[in-house]
């Protein structure tokens, strides 16, 4: 299981700040998150950056049990 951290609108859409999800790649973890949290989360994810262990990452990168996937929605305001 890989830890996922959801910030701002991603947290609001999912209803949780963090969770543990199965998957062998970032993409698989995110697919499980979409399955678990539904369409509102999927919509936020589509415009979000995804980081792995505090670094931007491609979605085909492998993950393990000590990794953290972070969903960073765009920030607006002034």
CSV table of C-alpha atoms in Angstrom, one decimal:
chain,number,residue,atom,x,y,z
A,1,UNK,CA,0.0,0.0,0.0
A,2,UNK,CA,1.2,3.5,-0.8
A,3,UNK,CA,0.2,6.6,1.2
A,4,UNK,CA,-1.6,9.3,-0.7
A,5,UNK,CA,-1.9,12.9,0.5
A,6,UNK,CA,-4.6,15.1,-0.9
A,7,UNK,CA,-4.4,18.8,-0.6
A,8,UNK,CA,-7.0,21.6,-1.0
A,9,UNK,CA,-9.7,20.8,-3.5
A,10,UNK,CA,-8.5,17.2,-3.9
A,11,UNK,CA,-9.0,16.7,-0.1
A,12,UNK,CA,-12.5,18.4,-0.3
A,13,UNK,CA,-13.5,16.2,-3.3
A,14,UNK,CA,-12.3,13.0,-1.7
A,15,UNK,CA,-13.5,13.7,1.9
A,16,UNK,CA,-10.1,12.6,3.3
A,17,UNK,CA,-6.7,14.2,3.7
A,18,UNK,CA,-4.7,11.0,3.4
A,19,UNK,CA,-5.2,7.3,2.7
A,20,UNK,CA,-3.4,4.1,2.0
A,21,UNK,CA,-4.0,2.7,-1.5
A,22,UNK,CA,-2.8,-0.3,-3.5
A,23,UNK,CA,-0.9,-0.1,-6.8
A,24,UNK,CA,2.5,-0.7,-8.3
A,25,UNK,CA,2.7,2.6,-10.1
A,26,UNK,CA,1.6,6.2,-9.5
A,27,UNK,CA,-1.1,5.7,-12.2
A,28,UNK,CA,-2.4,2.6,-10.4
A,29,UNK,CA,-2.6,4.4,-7.1
A,30,UNK,CA,-4.4,7.3,-8.7
A,31,UNK,CA,-6.8,4.9,-10.5
A,32,UNK,CA,-7.7,3.3,-7.2
A,33,UNK,CA,-8.2,6.8,-5.7
A,34,UNK,CA,-10.6,7.7,-8.5
A,35,UNK,CA,-12.5,4.4,-8.0
A,36,UNK,CA,-12.7,5.1,-4.3
A,37,UNK,CA,-13.5,8.8,-4.3
A,38,UNK,CA,-15.5,9.2,-7.5
A,39,UNK,CA,-16.1,11.7,-10.2
A,40,UNK,CA,-15.6,14.9,-8.2
A,41,UNK,CA,-12.1,13.7,-7.3
A,42,UNK,CA,-11.4,12.6,-10.9
A,43,UNK,CA,-12.3,16.2,-12.0
A,44,UNK,CA,-9.8,17.7,-9.6
A,45,UNK,CA,-7.1,15.2,-10.4
A,46,UNK,CA,-7.4,16.1,-14.1
A,47,UNK,CA,-6.0,19.6,-13.4
A,48,UNK,CA,-3.6,18.7,-10.6
A,49,UNK,CA,0.1,18.0,-10.4
A,50,UNK,CA,1.2,14.7,-8.9
A,51,UNK,CA,4.4,14.4,-6.8
A,52,UNK,CA,6.1,11.3,-5.4
A,53,UNK,CA,8.1,11.8,-2.2
A,54,UNK,CA,8.3,15.6,-2.6
A,55,UNK,CA,9.3,15.5,-6.3
A,56,UNK,CA,7.2,15.9,-9.5
A,57,UNK,CA,6.8,12.6,-11.1
A,58,UNK,CA,5.5,10.8,-14.2
A,59,UNK,CA,2.5,8.5,-13.7
A,60,UNK,CA,4.3,5.4,-14.9
A,61,UNK,CA,6.9,5.5,-12.1
A,62,UNK,CA,6.8,2.5,-9.7
A,63,UNK,CA,5.8,3.0,-6.0
A,64,UNK,CA,6.3,1.0,-2.9
A,65,UNK,CA,5.0,0.8,0.7
A,66,UNK,CA,7.2,3.6,2.0
A,67,UNK,CA,6.3,6.1,-0.8
A,68,UNK,CA,3.9,9.1,-0.6
A,69,UNK,CA,1.9,10.3,-3.7
A,70,UNK,CA,0.8,13.9,-3.3
A,71,UNK,CA,-2.1,15.4,-5.4
A,72,UNK,CA,-1.5,19.2,-5.7
A,73,UNK,CA,-4.4,21.0,-7.3
A,74,UNK,CA,-3.8,24.4,-8.8
A,75,UNK,CA,-3.9,27.4,-6.4
A,76,UNK,CA,-5.9,30.5,-7.2
A,77,UNK,CA,-6.5,33.7,-5.4
A,78,UNK,CA,-4.6,36.8,-4.8
